[in-house]
XYZ file of C-alpha atoms in Angstrom:
781
model
C -70.414 22.138 71.045
C -67.835 19.591 71.705
C -66.427 16.923 69.312
C -65.555 13.796 71.120
C -63.908 12.070 68.051
C -60.257 12.348 67.503
C -59.949 14.115 64.323
C -61.993 15.084 61.349
C -61.044 16.558 58.137
C -63.036 19.571 57.309
C -63.272 20.941 53.753
C -65.661 23.410 51.951
C -68.669 21.594 50.798
C -71.524 24.122 51.167
C -74.460 24.560 48.690
C -73.447 28.155 48.305
C -71.576 30.807 50.118
C -73.920 33.000 51.986
C -71.350 35.178 53.937
C -71.291 38.116 51.684
C -75.099 38.147 51.016
C -75.928 38.139 54.832
C -73.647 40.976 55.626
C -76.204 43.624 54.652
C -79.369 42.290 56.124
C -78.791 43.724 59.583
C -79.104 47.257 57.811
C -82.412 46.302 56.051
C -84.503 44.435 58.670
C -84.406 42.840 62.139
C -86.121 39.311 62.754
C -87.809 39.652 66.370
C -89.484 36.200 66.634
C -89.841 32.785 65.008
C -92.935 31.004 65.506
C -92.250 27.492 64.221
C -95.205 25.197 63.640
C -94.247 21.881 62.391
C -95.836 18.449 61.958
C -93.137 15.827 62.574
C -95.053 12.528 62.576
C -94.261 9.158 61.241
C -90.461 9.673 61.571
C -89.672 6.793 59.341
C -90.727 9.063 56.455
C -88.046 11.606 57.381
C -90.199 14.417 56.474
C -91.317 17.779 58.090
C -94.290 20.098 57.128
C -95.966 23.171 58.451
C -95.164 26.795 58.522
C -92.995 29.408 60.236
C -94.098 32.874 61.093
C -91.173 35.382 60.980
C -91.897 38.569 62.688
C -89.775 41.309 60.957
C -89.278 44.897 61.706
C -87.899 47.085 58.947
C -84.723 49.275 59.839
C -84.820 51.014 56.425
C -87.403 53.003 54.424
C -88.959 51.412 51.274
C -87.889 47.841 52.034
C -89.524 45.718 49.262
C -87.498 42.491 49.341
C -86.784 40.024 52.134
C -83.921 37.428 51.763
C -83.957 34.518 54.009
C -82.006 31.165 54.264
C -83.709 27.965 53.646
C -81.855 24.723 52.590
C -83.595 22.190 50.278
C -87.115 22.445 51.936
C -89.769 23.454 49.297
C -91.843 26.510 50.128
C -95.552 26.217 49.188
C -96.760 29.770 49.990
C -96.217 32.881 51.855
C -98.666 35.205 53.414
C -98.873 38.561 55.279
C -102.112 38.314 56.956
C -104.420 36.921 54.212
C -102.357 38.489 51.392
C -100.247 36.110 49.449
C -96.771 37.161 48.525
C -94.495 36.491 45.488
C -91.304 34.593 46.244
C -88.557 32.703 44.489
C -86.305 30.151 45.987
C -83.161 27.970 45.124
C -81.656 25.069 47.170
C -80.491 27.530 50.117
C -82.095 30.990 49.642
C -85.694 32.379 49.705
C -86.463 35.821 48.373
C -89.670 37.322 49.177
C -91.198 40.314 47.020
C -93.510 42.372 49.421
C -96.642 43.661 47.967
C -96.368 46.775 50.206
C -92.886 48.073 50.989
C -92.010 48.596 54.624
C -90.561 51.847 56.148
C -88.558 52.075 59.247
C -90.031 50.514 62.425
C -92.822 49.039 60.267
C -93.255 45.402 61.303
C -94.945 42.363 59.513
C -95.584 38.567 60.183
C -94.164 36.655 57.291
C -96.057 33.251 57.255
C -93.996 30.847 55.192
C -95.607 27.318 54.621
C -93.064 24.659 53.544
C -92.259 20.898 53.584
C -89.800 18.372 52.685
C -86.964 16.203 53.869
C -84.456 18.195 55.866
C -80.875 17.760 55.007
C -77.891 16.957 57.136
C -74.325 17.778 56.869
C -72.262 15.051 55.244
C -69.747 15.227 58.201
C -71.425 16.747 61.247
C -74.735 18.663 61.658
C -78.082 19.263 60.275
C -81.326 17.291 60.631
C -81.174 13.638 61.696
C -83.920 10.711 61.590
C -82.554 7.750 63.393
C -84.852 4.929 64.529
C -87.370 6.289 66.995
C -85.598 9.795 67.098
C -85.888 13.063 65.065
C -83.488 15.922 66.076
C -81.409 18.784 64.599
C -77.802 19.752 65.412
C -77.518 23.528 64.827
C -74.354 23.703 62.776
C -72.796 21.928 59.870
C -69.108 21.297 59.786
C -68.865 21.336 56.004
C -71.282 24.076 55.113
C -70.771 27.746 54.491
C -71.804 29.490 56.767
C -71.551 26.866 59.442
C -74.895 27.947 61.076
C -77.438 25.549 60.188
C -80.954 26.627 61.419
C -81.800 27.002 57.802
C -82.215 22.993 57.409
C -85.618 23.161 59.293
C -86.975 26.678 59.336
C -86.578 29.907 57.230
C -84.422 32.275 58.923
C -81.568 34.820 58.905
C -78.743 32.191 59.513
C -75.818 33.826 61.189
C -74.070 34.448 64.475
C -75.285 37.997 65.005
C -79.074 37.993 64.413
C -80.943 37.186 67.590
C -84.589 36.345 67.952
C -87.038 34.966 70.579
C -89.059 31.799 69.749
C -92.249 29.970 70.012
C -92.326 26.260 69.001
C -95.568 24.213 68.190
C -94.431 20.701 67.165
C -96.715 18.010 66.427
C -95.898 14.361 66.931
C -97.600 10.935 67.019
C -98.979 9.734 70.205
C -96.452 8.396 72.512
C -93.857 10.689 71.364
C -92.635 13.892 72.832
C -91.142 16.977 71.271
C -88.498 18.891 73.427
C -87.352 22.494 72.288
C -85.746 25.475 73.806
C -87.310 27.550 76.615
C -90.289 26.879 78.761
C -92.802 24.207 78.257
C -96.420 25.337 77.775
C -99.490 23.332 77.902
C -99.560 20.464 75.492
C -102.393 20.252 73.025
C -104.138 16.891 72.411
C -105.423 16.726 68.919
C -108.578 14.996 67.733
C -106.437 12.662 65.530
C -104.656 11.362 68.557
C -101.571 13.341 67.912
C -100.049 15.823 70.217
C -98.830 19.298 69.834
C -95.884 20.423 72.164
C -95.535 23.981 72.935
C -92.588 25.752 73.963
C -91.557 29.437 74.388
C -88.116 31.097 74.685
C -88.054 34.433 75.846
C -84.359 35.327 75.648
C -82.931 36.011 72.006
C -80.605 33.564 70.486
C -79.018 33.109 66.892
C -80.812 30.593 64.729
C -78.124 27.801 65.123
C -79.044 27.605 68.797
C -82.646 26.652 68.249
C -83.583 23.191 68.437
C -86.165 20.369 68.402
C -85.797 16.673 69.519
C -88.569 13.971 69.094
C -88.617 10.663 70.619
C -90.483 8.472 73.360
C -89.136 10.799 75.930
C -89.795 10.449 79.746
C -88.422 13.645 81.105
C -86.477 13.790 84.454
C -87.150 17.002 86.195
C -85.970 18.772 89.119
C -85.630 22.414 90.425
C -82.292 24.085 90.736
C -82.013 27.020 93.305
C -79.843 29.519 91.375
C -78.172 32.716 92.748
C -81.024 34.886 91.958
C -83.966 32.666 90.945
C -85.183 29.035 91.013
C -85.667 27.292 87.745
C -86.541 24.055 86.240
C -83.879 21.477 84.784
C -85.353 19.073 82.228
C -83.366 15.921 81.240
C -85.298 14.186 78.601
C -84.515 10.626 77.752
C -86.330 7.301 77.062
C -87.678 5.669 80.207
C -85.036 2.837 79.877
C -82.208 5.612 79.981
C -83.313 7.660 82.815
C -81.504 5.815 85.609
C -78.216 6.205 83.753
C -78.788 9.865 82.791
C -79.307 10.508 86.632
C -76.122 8.756 87.532
C -74.072 10.429 84.777
C -75.387 13.885 85.485
C -75.388 13.692 89.266
C -73.029 16.615 89.461
C -75.005 18.820 87.067
C -76.253 20.952 89.885
C -72.761 21.636 91.160
C -71.538 22.658 87.662
C -74.398 25.187 87.516
C -73.377 26.384 91.023
C -69.696 26.611 89.982
C -70.468 28.486 86.752
C -73.065 30.826 88.497
C -70.350 31.632 91.232
C -67.372 32.395 88.755
C -69.380 34.054 85.808
C -72.805 35.408 86.409
C -76.480 34.262 87.159
C -77.737 31.555 84.813
C -78.941 33.544 81.813
C -81.914 31.570 80.855
C -85.346 30.476 82.303
C -84.574 26.801 82.517
C -81.636 24.359 81.879
C -81.819 20.869 80.182
C -80.350 18.206 78.175
C -82.113 16.017 75.573
C -80.542 12.562 74.814
C -80.202 11.418 71.276
C -78.247 8.559 69.368
C -75.486 10.829 68.130
C -71.842 9.479 67.963
C -70.175 12.828 67.103
C -70.584 14.865 70.291
C -73.100 17.402 71.538
C -74.733 20.743 70.626
C -75.163 23.535 72.996
C -78.693 24.585 71.987
C -79.814 27.234 74.470
C -81.371 25.602 77.572
C -81.792 22.318 75.693
C -78.473 20.829 75.157
C -78.572 18.011 72.389
C -76.573 15.282 74.228
C -75.245 11.894 73.003
C -76.535 8.668 74.507
C -72.915 7.531 74.924
C -72.349 10.307 77.259
C -74.964 9.017 79.751
C -73.815 5.548 80.351
C -74.270 5.647 84.159
C -70.751 6.658 84.936
C -68.867 10.062 85.279
C -66.742 9.327 82.313
C -68.180 12.126 80.212
C -68.936 14.655 82.851
C -66.469 17.189 81.300
C -68.683 16.985 78.127
C -71.608 17.777 80.292
C -69.766 20.777 81.705
C -68.545 21.891 78.301
C -71.980 22.186 77.014
C -73.342 23.835 80.081
C -70.741 26.460 80.001
C -71.951 27.424 76.610
C -74.958 28.805 78.211
C -72.789 31.755 79.119
C -70.068 31.535 76.559
C -71.539 31.174 73.224
C -75.380 31.559 74.004
C -75.381 34.286 76.402
C -72.721 36.043 74.488
C -72.005 34.812 70.867
C -68.789 35.220 68.715
C -69.615 37.702 65.957
C -68.125 35.577 63.309
C -66.942 31.893 62.674
C -63.337 33.313 62.780
C -63.767 34.232 66.468
C -64.993 30.802 67.499
C -62.520 30.612 70.146
C -64.768 32.830 72.108
C -67.332 30.233 72.250
C -65.455 26.852 72.119
C -62.079 27.990 73.712
C -64.005 29.260 76.795
C -66.032 26.306 77.028
C -63.198 23.942 76.704
C -61.393 26.061 79.607
C -64.669 25.513 81.516
C -64.040 21.621 81.265
C -60.837 22.132 83.452
C -62.432 24.686 85.482
C -65.374 22.199 86.413
C -62.751 19.584 87.336
C -60.755 22.141 89.466
C -63.864 23.135 91.443
C -65.094 19.576 91.696
C -61.974 17.626 92.375
C -59.208 20.173 93.137
C -56.383 22.129 91.363
C -54.462 19.143 90.335
C -57.278 18.022 88.140
C -57.220 21.404 86.393
C -53.522 21.018 85.548
C -53.854 17.427 84.433
C -56.667 18.487 81.914
C -54.773 21.542 80.728
C -51.483 19.713 80.385
C -53.244 17.200 78.069
C -54.441 20.015 75.912
C -51.076 21.519 75.949
C -49.356 18.520 74.673
C -51.915 18.244 72.056
C -51.504 21.711 70.792
C -47.778 21.645 70.898
C -47.550 18.316 69.002
C -50.314 18.467 66.412
C -52.806 21.449 66.388
C -50.756 23.050 63.684
C -50.498 19.704 61.699
C -54.029 18.954 62.100
C -55.257 22.405 61.292
C -52.838 22.886 58.480
C -50.657 25.712 59.912
C -50.065 27.833 62.981
C -52.937 30.045 63.117
C -54.070 33.421 64.660
C -56.712 32.713 67.118
C -59.129 35.252 66.007
C -58.708 34.837 62.388
C -59.326 31.007 62.099
C -60.080 29.841 58.428
C -63.452 28.513 57.674
C -62.323 24.923 57.256
C -60.922 24.713 60.676
C -63.581 26.647 62.467
C -63.927 23.603 64.907
C -60.386 22.646 64.898
C -57.756 22.255 67.626
C -56.569 25.908 67.642
C -60.224 27.088 68.455
C -60.904 24.362 71.167
C -57.411 23.547 72.646
C -55.232 26.514 72.104
C -58.244 28.652 73.031
C -58.593 27.109 76.252
C -54.819 27.466 76.902
C -55.227 31.141 76.015
C -58.067 31.751 78.635
C -55.824 29.939 81.174
C -52.985 32.326 80.286
C -55.149 35.237 80.705
C -56.481 34.009 84.142
C -52.828 33.540 85.135
C -51.854 36.951 83.857
C -54.742 38.742 85.816
C -55.172 36.453 89.018
C -58.341 34.910 89.857
C -60.107 37.863 91.667
C -59.597 40.306 88.597
C -60.357 37.517 86.146
C -63.607 36.482 87.425
C -64.711 39.950 88.118
C -64.038 40.704 84.420
C -65.880 37.723 83.114
C -68.853 38.895 84.986
C -68.569 42.318 83.619
C -68.134 41.239 80.098
C -71.010 38.849 79.988
C -73.289 41.376 81.660
C -72.344 44.058 79.302
C -72.745 41.899 76.158
C -75.414 39.832 77.279
C -77.752 38.403 74.437
C -75.369 40.147 72.058
C -72.453 39.112 69.848
C -69.002 40.119 70.782
C -65.222 39.972 69.381
C -61.909 39.688 70.697
C -61.267 43.331 70.980
C -64.395 43.978 73.041
C -63.313 41.083 75.388
C -59.900 42.587 75.745
C -61.209 46.064 76.348
C -63.641 44.948 78.949
C -61.072 42.724 80.733
C -58.533 45.589 80.738
C -60.683 47.474 83.251
C -59.902 44.959 85.855
C -56.163 44.707 85.647
C -52.959 46.733 85.452
C -51.335 44.186 83.084
C -51.097 45.509 79.724
C -53.640 43.418 77.833
C -53.010 45.018 74.538
C -49.611 43.248 74.661
C -51.324 40.123 76.015
C -53.755 39.931 73.135
C -51.148 40.877 70.539
C -48.926 38.176 71.764
C -51.427 35.368 72.763
C -54.429 36.081 70.469
C -53.317 38.098 67.412
C -50.286 36.248 66.697
C -49.687 32.446 65.581
C -47.205 30.405 67.455
C -46.177 30.882 71.073
C -43.111 31.152 73.385
C -41.194 29.209 75.890
C -39.032 30.365 78.772
C -35.960 28.367 79.579
C -33.160 28.365 82.259
C -30.451 27.871 79.700
C -27.804 27.669 82.445
C -27.797 27.630 86.264
C -25.708 26.851 89.134
C -26.595 26.089 92.787
C -24.696 26.790 96.182
C -25.563 26.299 99.881
C -28.107 28.998 99.834
C -28.803 30.334 96.489
C -29.517 29.551 92.754
C -27.929 31.619 90.112
C -29.422 31.173 86.683
C -29.899 32.743 83.265
C -33.356 32.727 81.849
C -34.588 33.613 78.466
C -37.632 33.371 76.103
C -37.864 31.498 72.966
C -40.295 32.405 70.334
C -42.251 29.587 68.523
C -42.758 30.186 64.805
C -43.086 33.938 65.150
C -40.461 36.585 65.712
C -42.085 38.222 68.573
C -40.403 39.358 71.722
C -43.167 39.117 74.570
C -43.277 42.237 76.542
C -44.275 40.546 79.920
C -44.227 36.708 80.999
C -44.976 36.209 84.598
C -43.588 32.899 86.118
C -42.723 30.998 89.054
C -39.366 28.985 89.588
C -39.623 26.094 91.904
C -36.336 25.275 93.632
C -36.138 21.609 94.845
C -33.832 20.089 97.474
C -32.728 16.515 97.181
C -35.946 15.349 98.970
C -38.316 17.051 96.694
C -39.164 19.747 99.008
C -39.913 23.016 97.316
C -39.042 26.784 97.587
C -41.197 29.022 95.258
C -39.772 32.226 93.678
C -41.824 34.526 91.655
C -40.556 36.659 88.697
C -41.174 37.870 85.438
C -39.433 38.592 82.150
C -39.730 41.574 79.969
C -36.822 41.249 77.971
C -35.121 38.462 75.944
C -33.089 37.249 78.773
C -32.194 37.980 82.395
C -29.776 36.894 85.235
C -31.764 35.843 88.388
C -30.213 35.286 91.843
C -32.580 33.363 94.276
C -31.814 33.183 97.958
C -33.302 30.325 99.852
C -33.556 29.788 103.499
C -30.471 28.893 105.308
C -31.625 25.291 106.068
C -32.756 24.610 102.439
C -30.102 23.116 100.121
C -31.047 23.645 96.345
C -30.620 20.596 94.175
C -32.445 21.411 90.921
C -35.047 23.932 89.479
C -38.144 23.730 87.487
C -39.425 26.844 85.785
C -43.301 27.162 85.403
C -44.288 24.121 87.488
C -47.500 22.496 86.445
C -47.387 24.549 83.355
C -49.558 27.113 85.305
C -48.737 29.540 82.243
C -49.191 27.302 79.173
C -45.957 27.955 77.351
C -44.210 25.862 74.537
C -42.888 23.323 76.939
C -44.257 19.864 78.284
C -42.744 17.893 80.921
C -42.834 15.015 83.478
C -41.363 14.936 87.044
C -41.004 11.480 88.389
C -39.703 9.986 91.551
C -38.137 6.590 90.349
C -37.781 3.675 92.568
C -36.293 0.363 91.248
C -35.516 -0.305 87.717
C -37.089 -1.049 84.418
C -38.564 1.017 81.648
C -39.913 4.513 82.799
C -41.766 6.500 80.231
C -42.106 10.349 80.346
C -45.105 10.732 78.170
C -45.262 14.572 78.046
C -41.293 14.751 78.071
C -41.300 12.467 74.977
C -38.563 10.411 76.445
C -38.149 6.861 77.783
C -35.529 5.763 80.418
C -34.418 2.303 80.691
C -33.238 2.138 84.442
C -30.712 -0.593 85.023
C -29.482 0.170 88.357
C -31.143 2.278 91.030
C -29.735 1.974 94.645
C -31.658 4.964 95.870
C -34.833 6.763 94.807
C -34.189 9.348 92.111
C -36.248 12.446 91.230
C -36.065 12.880 87.498
C -37.184 15.948 85.387
C -37.679 15.627 81.672
C -38.687 18.854 79.805
C -39.515 18.781 76.123
C -39.279 22.281 74.674
C -41.327 22.840 71.514
C -39.091 25.488 70.369
C -35.787 25.330 68.382
C -32.536 25.444 70.071
C -30.085 28.226 69.163
C -28.015 27.538 66.077
C -25.256 30.038 67.179
C -24.576 28.016 70.236
C -23.505 24.872 68.193
C -19.805 24.418 68.743
C -18.822 22.315 65.685
C -19.123 23.740 62.304
C -21.253 22.066 59.619
C -23.993 20.897 62.051
C -27.656 22.163 62.017
C -29.476 21.798 65.132
C -33.167 21.193 65.269
C -35.266 24.413 65.045
C -38.360 22.525 66.363
C -37.591 20.946 69.847
C -35.010 20.056 72.193
C -34.934 18.166 75.712
C -33.578 19.133 79.251
C -32.819 16.244 81.833
C -32.505 17.332 85.336
C -33.486 16.256 88.958
C -31.984 14.811 92.027
C -30.025 11.860 91.200
C -26.497 10.582 91.421
C -25.027 9.021 88.269
C -23.172 6.465 90.318
C -26.452 5.277 91.803
C -28.999 5.830 88.962
C -27.609 4.001 85.815
C -29.212 3.111 82.731
C -30.067 4.462 79.188
C -32.050 7.388 77.658
C -34.129 6.587 74.419
C -34.269 9.795 72.278
C -36.686 8.603 69.440
C -36.561 10.627 66.128
C -39.152 10.745 63.564
C -38.791 12.874 60.509
C -41.812 11.453 58.606
C -44.838 13.401 57.703
C -47.734 11.078 57.505
C -51.309 11.892 56.288
C -52.395 11.022 59.779
C -51.436 13.975 61.895
C -51.409 11.864 65.056
C -48.022 10.527 64.244
C -44.698 11.760 62.833
C -44.017 15.537 62.327
C -41.420 15.715 65.045
C -38.061 15.985 63.249
C -39.563 16.880 59.960
C -37.955 20.239 59.779
C -34.493 18.753 59.893
C -33.028 18.472 56.421
C -31.916 14.758 56.189
C -32.547 11.800 53.929
C -30.135 9.381 55.147
C -30.151 8.898 58.886
C -26.270 8.568 58.915
C -26.145 12.401 58.752
C -28.153 12.589 62.193
C -26.325 13.300 65.455
C -27.425 13.770 69.026
C -26.274 17.150 70.430
C -25.506 17.946 74.053
C -25.313 20.974 76.251
C -23.992 20.707 79.915
C -26.255 22.618 82.559
C -23.519 25.215 83.218
C -22.576 26.011 79.554
C -23.974 27.665 76.573
C -22.436 25.462 73.956
C -23.900 22.538 72.191
C -21.342 19.636 71.254
C -21.713 16.268 69.748
C -22.771 13.632 72.078
C -20.645 10.626 71.594
C -21.543 8.137 74.121
C -24.599 6.659 72.392
C -25.693 4.212 69.777
C -28.052 4.978 66.892
C -30.588 2.373 65.937
C -32.357 2.776 62.627
C -36.238 2.149 62.740
C -36.263 -0.017 59.657
C -33.686 1.388 57.285
C -31.479 4.450 57.272
C -33.820 6.177 54.719
C -37.165 5.867 56.726
C -36.420 8.713 59.012
C -37.469 6.820 62.128
C -35.246 5.437 64.706
C -33.502 6.214 68.272
C -30.350 7.373 69.888
C -29.778 5.284 73.023
C -27.271 6.939 75.461
C -25.175 4.809 77.634
C -25.872 6.817 80.793
C -28.543 9.000 82.251
C -26.972 12.401 82.437
C -28.393 15.975 83.175
C -28.075 18.442 80.421
C -29.926 19.534 77.271
C -30.283 17.221 74.267
C -31.229 18.005 70.635
C -30.950 16.326 67.284
C -28.828 17.762 64.614
C -27.874 16.979 61.174
C -24.547 17.378 59.030
C -25.024 20.378 56.815
C -22.115 22.059 55.084
C -23.963 25.046 54.723
C -23.847 25.860 58.465
C -20.665 27.011 60.061
C -21.223 29.698 62.687
C -19.114 29.011 65.853
C -15.966 27.346 67.041
C -15.196 25.644 70.412
C -14.119 28.345 72.743
C -12.268 28.327 76.121
C -12.399 31.405 78.218
C -15.195 33.849 79.208
C -15.715 37.469 78.513
C -18.786 39.874 78.239
C -20.126 42.811 76.286
C -22.900 45.294 76.486
C -25.415 46.598 73.852
C -27.430 49.702 73.954
C -29.946 51.211 73.366
C -32.212 48.119 73.255
C -34.834 48.196 71.844
C -33.389 50.295 69.142
C -34.214 51.914 65.673
C -31.224 53.110 63.654
C -28.033 52.266 65.615
C -26.741 49.795 68.253
C -23.753 50.612 70.313
C -21.631 47.662 71.515
C -19.241 48.007 74.463
C -16.353 45.347 74.664
C -13.375 44.971 77.255
C -9.861 45.201 75.754
C -9.393 41.410 75.618
C -12.154 41.455 72.987
C -10.427 43.852 70.640
C -10.130 42.835 67.018
C -12.979 40.057 67.540
C -15.818 39.905 65.080
C -19.494 40.680 66.070
C -21.930 38.519 63.979
C -25.635 39.456 63.936
C -28.180 36.655 63.365
C -31.805 36.635 62.849
C -34.212 34.423 64.989
C -33.797 31.488 62.805
C -29.995 31.563 63.015
C -29.245 32.968 59.545
C -26.193 35.239 59.435
C -27.210 38.895 58.605
C -24.103 41.104 59.232
C -20.493 40.775 60.411
C -18.543 43.674 62.107
C -14.868 43.929 63.137
C -14.521 45.487 66.422
C -11.447 47.587 66.592
C -12.241 49.734 69.616
C -13.941 49.171 73.108
C -17.093 51.043 72.037
C -18.463 50.505 68.563
C -21.530 52.149 66.935
C -23.284 49.741 64.306
C -25.723 51.030 61.669
C -28.662 48.828 61.542
C -31.114 50.808 59.209
C -31.084 47.834 56.850
C -32.544 45.467 59.471
C -36.501 45.137 59.463
C -38.374 45.178 62.691
C -38.041 42.179 64.917
C -35.619 40.377 67.285
C -32.019 39.605 66.503
C -29.004 38.030 68.172
C -25.433 39.085 68.520
C -22.327 36.942 69.139
C -18.690 37.798 69.276
C -16.408 35.367 67.458
C -13.153 35.123 69.522
C -11.009 32.797 71.491
C -13.008 33.685 74.579
C -16.602 32.470 75.751
C -18.991 35.255 75.256
C -22.803 35.248 75.878
C -25.091 35.479 72.909
C -27.346 38.590 73.452
C -30.505 39.539 71.812
C -31.727 43.078 70.660
C -34.869 44.291 69.169
C -35.326 46.659 66.219
C -38.450 48.725 66.498
């Protein structure tokens, strides 16, 4: 399923919570098949009537009660063979009392007659009657559980119960009913109605079953798959078929791509049925319910086509076992949007799509979904939120990057084959993928799936010479206090012409020193860590070659340049880090630096040739519309006079107040919206700060020194070795948020510090003296 609207607030609305009642049914009985026989004529009446035969096998002895889900529709009678059964029902549940109890492996055909007006979700999903169309969308965003097969047939409505299906749908003459599976011979009835017969032989959950009725003229073709040929049916009104063919001209290629990367197509046919639905599409197995706006005769919506098609593997062939694991369905399908673009148009298209998702996740997923969320523990009200779709896709991209393409796609095939037509969870996916890589996926899943937030890696200082680059690189946790055990990355070294030298490395500590030797005829100018965001970390950026003057917008860098003089072409890199700068690196006392974001400006340009201004916009508002504000809302300021712009030069570790700028209020000094405008474009790091007399951690310092920590990680003690010129200095321990935890006076060159009082996590230690000392991290296990 894919939502194409920008945002929807999702709240609990359901008739009743079924989750607990459903849990035990798998231990009582198994539904083998649904035979759905419905009369859906005179669409304007918005009614359905008929019966569903539920074939049930008992998995326990003395089974005397069957509980099924059925929303609103009224049951008239229930039979087993010719024997009428007693039952009770409410607005959402149907309870059948069996006259003859069942024992293990006994099976029955429960024939349930019902009729009524099927309901639809107040937001998204359910059963729709619109003009000459009647169709269902298999989930409901505002109901609990989200499965919504129960709006049109009695069923076990959850993600784990799977059955085969037979459909016999009677319509008025001139109408066609399209359902899952293979078409069977149509019955022409004596009253001029038609009964459309379909059969699905692969077991699917109830939310993936479908019916759509209209004046359809099907477009059919045969696709030559890897292991079999099968029919593709595109159902649309005759007036729409030309546009359908044009918009889905690359459907066969999408099938080819996904078969080549994942596994053979798992069903006996493929298809889309067009409906007038404005909210997106639904991945009903073999019969995707697809919006008319997506077949406008252009390729504007082909990622929507690819998203839904990929669900035949990710969601339909293997289904998440619970709604909290929805990223296994929707995150993978969102990844497949970008994969389709990559295979269709090239790797740059993949990067463009993923960077769009990355910016959305970094800026607003936690705002729109209400918090930073653990990916496999998504709350019910945001099952279909940005974490599931967008962060899920980014996590799949990271997994691919960690493993490499060959191992990744082999693992995809093995996982899909092992769990075909079953449900699965994140642990099972991790364990299967682990068979194909030496990378520790326990750590990966702990860091990327089972923990909220993220991580960034930053070259916090570097210098270049004729044939080498020397830099210090470190990781920044976003939200959490987690030290990532392994982060692979690339460093791109640029010369003044924009030519590249690529260096591969990895980080398994808080920070490390790196020396990159480049070819003798390559003269390094600047660096970019993790070009293209191949590994989706907590940083977005733009790299532009600027010619001429005028306003230059760095959308992903959240920065604007006003170029006033440019006598040569300039390469400008603007990186926007979605993590906080380090409080202990702020030189002036009494200033709190942003714990949310900072910038880095770099590139190949001469300050004497490229002249102009940088616009650093601040926004501390928290509007109800999550698409705005929420950028500097964590800074404790009310009056904008307390705001400052901080600066850190490329070769230092110290933040100082940037003075060569003008602050312009947005409307007034109290609205928390405005801009710092610098008077020149200068390389270095920038962040917002605020005067706060509770903060006073470091002083301006002049000379350099060093010290050593061990063991690291540690449990009970921490040894610190210093040079004699650091004797009598003070060691200060901070937590990850910059809060001072402990101070120790260093009276000898080797001190042992007791850290039993520290809880597990990452900490920093800095020496307070009149010398420059690096801040170092250590981990308490």
